[in-house]
mmCIF file of C-alpha atoms in Angstrom:
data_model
loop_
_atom_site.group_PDB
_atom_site.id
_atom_site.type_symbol
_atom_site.label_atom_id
_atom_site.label_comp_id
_atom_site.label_asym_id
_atom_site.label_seq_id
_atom_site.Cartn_x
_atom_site.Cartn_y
_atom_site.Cartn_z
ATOM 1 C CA UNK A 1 -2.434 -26.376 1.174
ATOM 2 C CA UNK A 2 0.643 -24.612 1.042
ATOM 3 C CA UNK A 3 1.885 -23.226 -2.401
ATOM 4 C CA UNK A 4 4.856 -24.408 -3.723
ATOM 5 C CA UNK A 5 6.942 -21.199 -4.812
ATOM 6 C CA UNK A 6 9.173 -20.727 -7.850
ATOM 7 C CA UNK A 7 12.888 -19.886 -7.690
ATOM 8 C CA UNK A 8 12.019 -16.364 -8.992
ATOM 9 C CA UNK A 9 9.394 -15.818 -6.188
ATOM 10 C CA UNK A 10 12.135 -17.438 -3.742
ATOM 11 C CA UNK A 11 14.699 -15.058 -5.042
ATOM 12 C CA UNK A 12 12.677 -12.440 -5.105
ATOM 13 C CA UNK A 13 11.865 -12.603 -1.175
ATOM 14 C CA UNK A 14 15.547 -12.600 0.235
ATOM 15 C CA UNK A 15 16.062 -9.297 -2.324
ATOM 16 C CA UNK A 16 13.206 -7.931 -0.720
ATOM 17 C CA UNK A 17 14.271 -9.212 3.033
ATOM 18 C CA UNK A 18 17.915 -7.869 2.658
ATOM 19 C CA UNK A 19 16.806 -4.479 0.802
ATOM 20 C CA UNK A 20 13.898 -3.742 3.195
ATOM 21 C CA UNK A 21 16.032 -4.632 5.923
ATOM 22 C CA UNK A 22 18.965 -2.536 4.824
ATOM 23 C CA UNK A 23 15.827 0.755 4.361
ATOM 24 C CA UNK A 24 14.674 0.058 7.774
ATOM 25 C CA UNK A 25 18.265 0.734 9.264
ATOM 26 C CA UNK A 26 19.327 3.451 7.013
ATOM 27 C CA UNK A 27 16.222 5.642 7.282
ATOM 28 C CA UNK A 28 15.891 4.698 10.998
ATOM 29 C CA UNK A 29 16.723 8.364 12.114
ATOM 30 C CA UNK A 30 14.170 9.655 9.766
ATOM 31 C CA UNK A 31 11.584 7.456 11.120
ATOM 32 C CA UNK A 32 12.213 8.419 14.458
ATOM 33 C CA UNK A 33 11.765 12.379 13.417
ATOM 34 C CA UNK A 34 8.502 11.159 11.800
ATOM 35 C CA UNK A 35 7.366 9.247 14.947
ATOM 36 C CA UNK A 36 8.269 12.366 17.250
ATOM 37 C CA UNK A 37 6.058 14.747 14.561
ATOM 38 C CA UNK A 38 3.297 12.138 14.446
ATOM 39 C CA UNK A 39 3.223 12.405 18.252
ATOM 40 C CA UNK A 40 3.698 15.785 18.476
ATOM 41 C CA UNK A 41 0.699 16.856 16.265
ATOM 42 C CA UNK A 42 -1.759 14.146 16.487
ATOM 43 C CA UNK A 43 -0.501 12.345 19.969
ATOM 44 C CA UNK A 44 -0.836 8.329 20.876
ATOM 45 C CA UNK A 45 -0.673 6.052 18.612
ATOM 46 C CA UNK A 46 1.878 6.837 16.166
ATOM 47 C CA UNK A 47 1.358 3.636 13.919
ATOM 48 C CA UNK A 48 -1.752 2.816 12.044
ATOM 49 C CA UNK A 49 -2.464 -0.750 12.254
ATOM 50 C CA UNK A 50 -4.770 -2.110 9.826
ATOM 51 C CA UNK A 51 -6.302 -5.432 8.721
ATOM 52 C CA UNK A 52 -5.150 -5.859 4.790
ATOM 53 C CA UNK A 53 -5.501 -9.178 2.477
ATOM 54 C CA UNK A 54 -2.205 -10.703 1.091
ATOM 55 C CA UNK A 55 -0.891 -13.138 -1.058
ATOM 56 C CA UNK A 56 -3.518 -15.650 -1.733
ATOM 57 C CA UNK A 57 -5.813 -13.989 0.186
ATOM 58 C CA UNK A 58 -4.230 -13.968 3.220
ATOM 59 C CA UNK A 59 -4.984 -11.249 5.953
ATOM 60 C CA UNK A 60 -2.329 -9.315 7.852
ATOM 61 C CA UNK A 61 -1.792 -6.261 10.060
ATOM 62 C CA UNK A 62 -0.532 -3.442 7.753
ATOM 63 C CA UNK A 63 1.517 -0.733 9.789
ATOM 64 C CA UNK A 64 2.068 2.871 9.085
ATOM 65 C CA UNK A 65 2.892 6.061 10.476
ATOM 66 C CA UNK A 66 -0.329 8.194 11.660
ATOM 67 C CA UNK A 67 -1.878 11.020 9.313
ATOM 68 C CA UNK A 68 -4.989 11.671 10.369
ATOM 69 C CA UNK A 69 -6.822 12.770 13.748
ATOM 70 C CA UNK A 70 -9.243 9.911 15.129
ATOM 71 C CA UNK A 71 -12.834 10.262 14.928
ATOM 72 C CA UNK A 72 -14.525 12.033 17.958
ATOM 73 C CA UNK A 73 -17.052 9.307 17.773
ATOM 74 C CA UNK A 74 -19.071 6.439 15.984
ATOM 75 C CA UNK A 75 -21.657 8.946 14.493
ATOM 76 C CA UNK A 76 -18.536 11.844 13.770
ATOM 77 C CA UNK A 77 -19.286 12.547 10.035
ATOM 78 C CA UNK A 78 -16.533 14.171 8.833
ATOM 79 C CA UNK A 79 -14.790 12.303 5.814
ATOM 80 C CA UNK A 80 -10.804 11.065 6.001
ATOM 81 C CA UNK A 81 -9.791 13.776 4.016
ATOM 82 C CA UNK A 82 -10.915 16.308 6.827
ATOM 83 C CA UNK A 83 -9.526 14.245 9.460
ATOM 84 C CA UNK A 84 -6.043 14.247 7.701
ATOM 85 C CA UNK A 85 -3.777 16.597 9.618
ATOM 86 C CA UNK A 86 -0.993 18.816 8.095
ATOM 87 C CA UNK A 87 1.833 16.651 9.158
ATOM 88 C CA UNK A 88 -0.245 13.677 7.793
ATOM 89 C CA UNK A 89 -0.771 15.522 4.647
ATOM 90 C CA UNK A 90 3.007 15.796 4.245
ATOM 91 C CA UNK A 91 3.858 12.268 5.026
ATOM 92 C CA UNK A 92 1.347 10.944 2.886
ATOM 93 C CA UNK A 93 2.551 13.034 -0.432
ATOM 94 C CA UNK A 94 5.970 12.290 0.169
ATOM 95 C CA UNK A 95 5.144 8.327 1.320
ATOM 96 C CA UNK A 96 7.097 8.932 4.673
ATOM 97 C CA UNK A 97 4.241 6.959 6.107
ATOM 98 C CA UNK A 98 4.873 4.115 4.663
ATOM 99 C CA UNK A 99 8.152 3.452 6.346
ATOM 100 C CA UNK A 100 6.792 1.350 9.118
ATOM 101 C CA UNK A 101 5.363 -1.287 5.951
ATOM 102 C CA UNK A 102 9.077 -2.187 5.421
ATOM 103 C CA UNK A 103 8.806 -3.847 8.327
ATOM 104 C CA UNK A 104 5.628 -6.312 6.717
ATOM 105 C CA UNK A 105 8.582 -6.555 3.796
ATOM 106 C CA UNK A 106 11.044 -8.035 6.540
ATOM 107 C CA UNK A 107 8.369 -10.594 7.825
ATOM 108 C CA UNK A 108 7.066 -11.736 4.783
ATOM 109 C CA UNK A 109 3.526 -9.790 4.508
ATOM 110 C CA UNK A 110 4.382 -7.880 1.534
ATOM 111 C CA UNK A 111 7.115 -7.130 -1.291
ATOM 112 C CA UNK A 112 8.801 -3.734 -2.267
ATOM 113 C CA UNK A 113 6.706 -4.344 -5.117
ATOM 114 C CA UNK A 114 3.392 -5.489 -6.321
ATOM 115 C CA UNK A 115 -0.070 -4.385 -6.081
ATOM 116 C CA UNK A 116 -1.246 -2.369 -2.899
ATOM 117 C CA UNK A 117 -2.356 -4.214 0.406
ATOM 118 C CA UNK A 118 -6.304 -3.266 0.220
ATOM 119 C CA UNK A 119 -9.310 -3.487 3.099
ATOM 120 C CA UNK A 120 -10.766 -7.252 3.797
ATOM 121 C CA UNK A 121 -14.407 -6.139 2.864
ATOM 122 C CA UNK A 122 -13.388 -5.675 -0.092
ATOM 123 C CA UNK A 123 -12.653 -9.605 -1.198
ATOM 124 C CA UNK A 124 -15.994 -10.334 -2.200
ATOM 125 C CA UNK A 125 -16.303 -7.090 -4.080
ATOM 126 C CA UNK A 126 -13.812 -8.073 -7.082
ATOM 127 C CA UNK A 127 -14.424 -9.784 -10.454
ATOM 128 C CA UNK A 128 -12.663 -13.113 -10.532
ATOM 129 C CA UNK A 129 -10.240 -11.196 -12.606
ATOM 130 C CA UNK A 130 -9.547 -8.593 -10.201
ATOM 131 C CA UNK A 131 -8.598 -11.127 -7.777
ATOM 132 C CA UNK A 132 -5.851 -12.712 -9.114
ATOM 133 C CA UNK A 133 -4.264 -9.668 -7.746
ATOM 134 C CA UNK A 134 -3.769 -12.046 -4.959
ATOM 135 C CA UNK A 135 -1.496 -14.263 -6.651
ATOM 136 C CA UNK A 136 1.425 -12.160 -5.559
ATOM 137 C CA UNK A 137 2.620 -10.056 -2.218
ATOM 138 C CA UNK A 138 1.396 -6.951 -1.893
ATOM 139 C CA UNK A 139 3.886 -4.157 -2.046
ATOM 140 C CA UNK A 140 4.857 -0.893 -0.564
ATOM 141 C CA UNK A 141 5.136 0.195 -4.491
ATOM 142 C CA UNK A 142 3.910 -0.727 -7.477
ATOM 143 C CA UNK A 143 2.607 -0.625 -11.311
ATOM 144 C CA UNK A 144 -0.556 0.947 -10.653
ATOM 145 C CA UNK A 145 1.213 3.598 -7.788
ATOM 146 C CA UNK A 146 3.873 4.667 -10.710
ATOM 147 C CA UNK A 147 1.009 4.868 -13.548
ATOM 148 C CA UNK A 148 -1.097 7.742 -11.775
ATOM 149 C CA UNK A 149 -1.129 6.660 -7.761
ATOM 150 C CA UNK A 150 -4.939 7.279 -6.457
ATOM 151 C CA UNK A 151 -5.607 9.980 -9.510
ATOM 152 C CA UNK A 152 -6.262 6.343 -11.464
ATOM 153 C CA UNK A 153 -10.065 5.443 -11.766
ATOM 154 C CA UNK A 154 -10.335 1.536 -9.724
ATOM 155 C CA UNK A 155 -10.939 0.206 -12.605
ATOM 156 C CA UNK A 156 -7.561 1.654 -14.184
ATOM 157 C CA UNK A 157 -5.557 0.173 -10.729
ATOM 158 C CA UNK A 158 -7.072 -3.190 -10.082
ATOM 159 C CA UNK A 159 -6.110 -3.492 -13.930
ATOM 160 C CA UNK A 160 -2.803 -2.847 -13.875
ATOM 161 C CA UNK A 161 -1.908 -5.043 -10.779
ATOM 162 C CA UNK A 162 -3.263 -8.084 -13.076
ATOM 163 C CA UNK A 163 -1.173 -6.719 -15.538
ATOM 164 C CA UNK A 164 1.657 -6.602 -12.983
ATOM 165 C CA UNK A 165 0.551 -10.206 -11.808
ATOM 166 C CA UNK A 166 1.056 -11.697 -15.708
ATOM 167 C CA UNK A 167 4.388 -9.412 -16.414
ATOM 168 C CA UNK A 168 6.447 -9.376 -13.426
ATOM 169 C CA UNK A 169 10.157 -9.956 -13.183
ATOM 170 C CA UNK A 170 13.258 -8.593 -11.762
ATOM 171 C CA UNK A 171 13.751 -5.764 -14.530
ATOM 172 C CA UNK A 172 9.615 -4.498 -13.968
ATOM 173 C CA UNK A 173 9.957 -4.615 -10.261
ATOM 174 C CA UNK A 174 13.603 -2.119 -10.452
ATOM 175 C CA UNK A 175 11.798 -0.028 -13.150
ATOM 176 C CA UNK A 176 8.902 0.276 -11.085
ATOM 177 C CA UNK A 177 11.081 1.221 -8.058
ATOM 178 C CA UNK A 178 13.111 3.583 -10.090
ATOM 179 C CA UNK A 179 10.061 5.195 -11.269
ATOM 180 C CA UNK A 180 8.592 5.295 -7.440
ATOM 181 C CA UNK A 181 11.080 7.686 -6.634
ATOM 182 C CA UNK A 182 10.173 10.328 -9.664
ATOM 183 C CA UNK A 183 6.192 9.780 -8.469
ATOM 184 C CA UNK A 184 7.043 10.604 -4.851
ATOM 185 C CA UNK A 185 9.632 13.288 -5.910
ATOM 186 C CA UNK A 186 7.035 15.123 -7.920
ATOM 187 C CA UNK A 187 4.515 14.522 -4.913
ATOM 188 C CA UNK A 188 1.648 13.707 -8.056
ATOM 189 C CA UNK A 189 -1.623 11.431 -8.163
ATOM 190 C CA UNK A 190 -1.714 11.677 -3.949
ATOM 191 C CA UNK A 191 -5.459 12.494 -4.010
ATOM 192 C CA UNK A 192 -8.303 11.323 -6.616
ATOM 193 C CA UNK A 193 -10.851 13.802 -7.834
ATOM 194 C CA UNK A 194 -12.616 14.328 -4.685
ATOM 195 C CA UNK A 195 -9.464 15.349 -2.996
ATOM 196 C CA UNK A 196 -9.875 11.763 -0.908
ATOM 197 C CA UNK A 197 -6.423 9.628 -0.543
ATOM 198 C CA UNK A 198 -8.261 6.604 -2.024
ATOM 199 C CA UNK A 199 -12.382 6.269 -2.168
ATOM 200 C CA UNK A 200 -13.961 3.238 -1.280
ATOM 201 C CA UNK A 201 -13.880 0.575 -3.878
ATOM 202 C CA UNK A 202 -17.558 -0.709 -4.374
ATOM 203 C CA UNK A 203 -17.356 -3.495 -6.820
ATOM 204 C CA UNK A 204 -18.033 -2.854 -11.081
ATOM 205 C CA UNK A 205 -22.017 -2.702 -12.206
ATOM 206 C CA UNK A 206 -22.857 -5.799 -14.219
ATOM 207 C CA UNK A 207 -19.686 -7.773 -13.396
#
């Protein structure tokens, strides 16, 4: 059955249509410098395209830029973190990757902001809470990415995007962009405490 949206939610997706669309052109020639790096250092394919879950639990092909160096094979046991190149390294601390996602923002897949696009296994790993994180796009940004990025424990992240979920409105979402740019400025919270761009989300104990 297909969810009747609000006139906020409505108004919300032509903001993010014409802004996303408006990014996509202006920061076209950077995104074709990142492509040419991305195929200069780590070769064919440039874009990472991933299964992630979306509003009400909807899944749909995430796309970024490239960052790390494909595994040499199924039993290869070197973590992401060693696979991620130098470019990749760069793009992901100053969120150049992320440019091809504004293109999910044109199509509908996602929002400028709201809580991050995660992995499809992960679904039946959340508390009942956790998954009202659903409720909303996904976004290229949002509370939990301004409020420590991947430094945040996943109980601290999956947290705040239910606090997101109950709070959000026009003047959170420009905050939260506003505040995007200082987070990628200062190039912080890129890595947790094992140096890993995010760890694997395994569910709480006693939930």
């Amino acid at each position: 059955m297909t969810r009747t949206r609000s006139a906020g939610e409505q108004t919300k997706r032509v903001l993010d249509f014409v802004a996303a669309g408006a990014l996509l052109v202006v920061l076209s020639p950077v995104a074709a410098v990142v492509a040419i790096a991305v195929r200069a250092s780590m070769g064919s394919p440039v874009i990472f395209s991933q299964e992630r879950v979306g509003l009400d639990g909807r899944v749909f092909v995430l796309r970024k830029f490239r960052t790390m160096r494909p595994a040499e094979s199924s039993l290869d046991l070197e973590s992401d973190g060693q696979r991620i190149t130098r470019t990749g390294a760069f793009l992901r601390s100053t969120s150049l990757d992320e440019l091809p996602s504004l293109w999910n923002v044109v199509i509908g897949d996602m929002s400028l902001v709201g809580p991050r696009p995660l992995l499809v296994p992960y679904l039946e790993r959340y508390t009942p809470r956790q998954a009202r994180r659903h409720e909303v796009r996904p976004g290229v940004t949002g509370l939990a990415q301004v409020s420590g990025r991947n430094a945040l424990s996943w109980h601290e992240r999956l947290e705040l995007d239910v606090q997101y979920v109950d709070q959000r409105s026009l003047s959170l979402d420009l905050r939260i962009l506003a505040r995007t740019l200082a987070v990628v400025l200062r190039r912080t919270g890129v890595t947790d405490s094992g140096g890993v761009s995010m760890s694997e989300f395994r569910g709480e104990v006693g939930r």
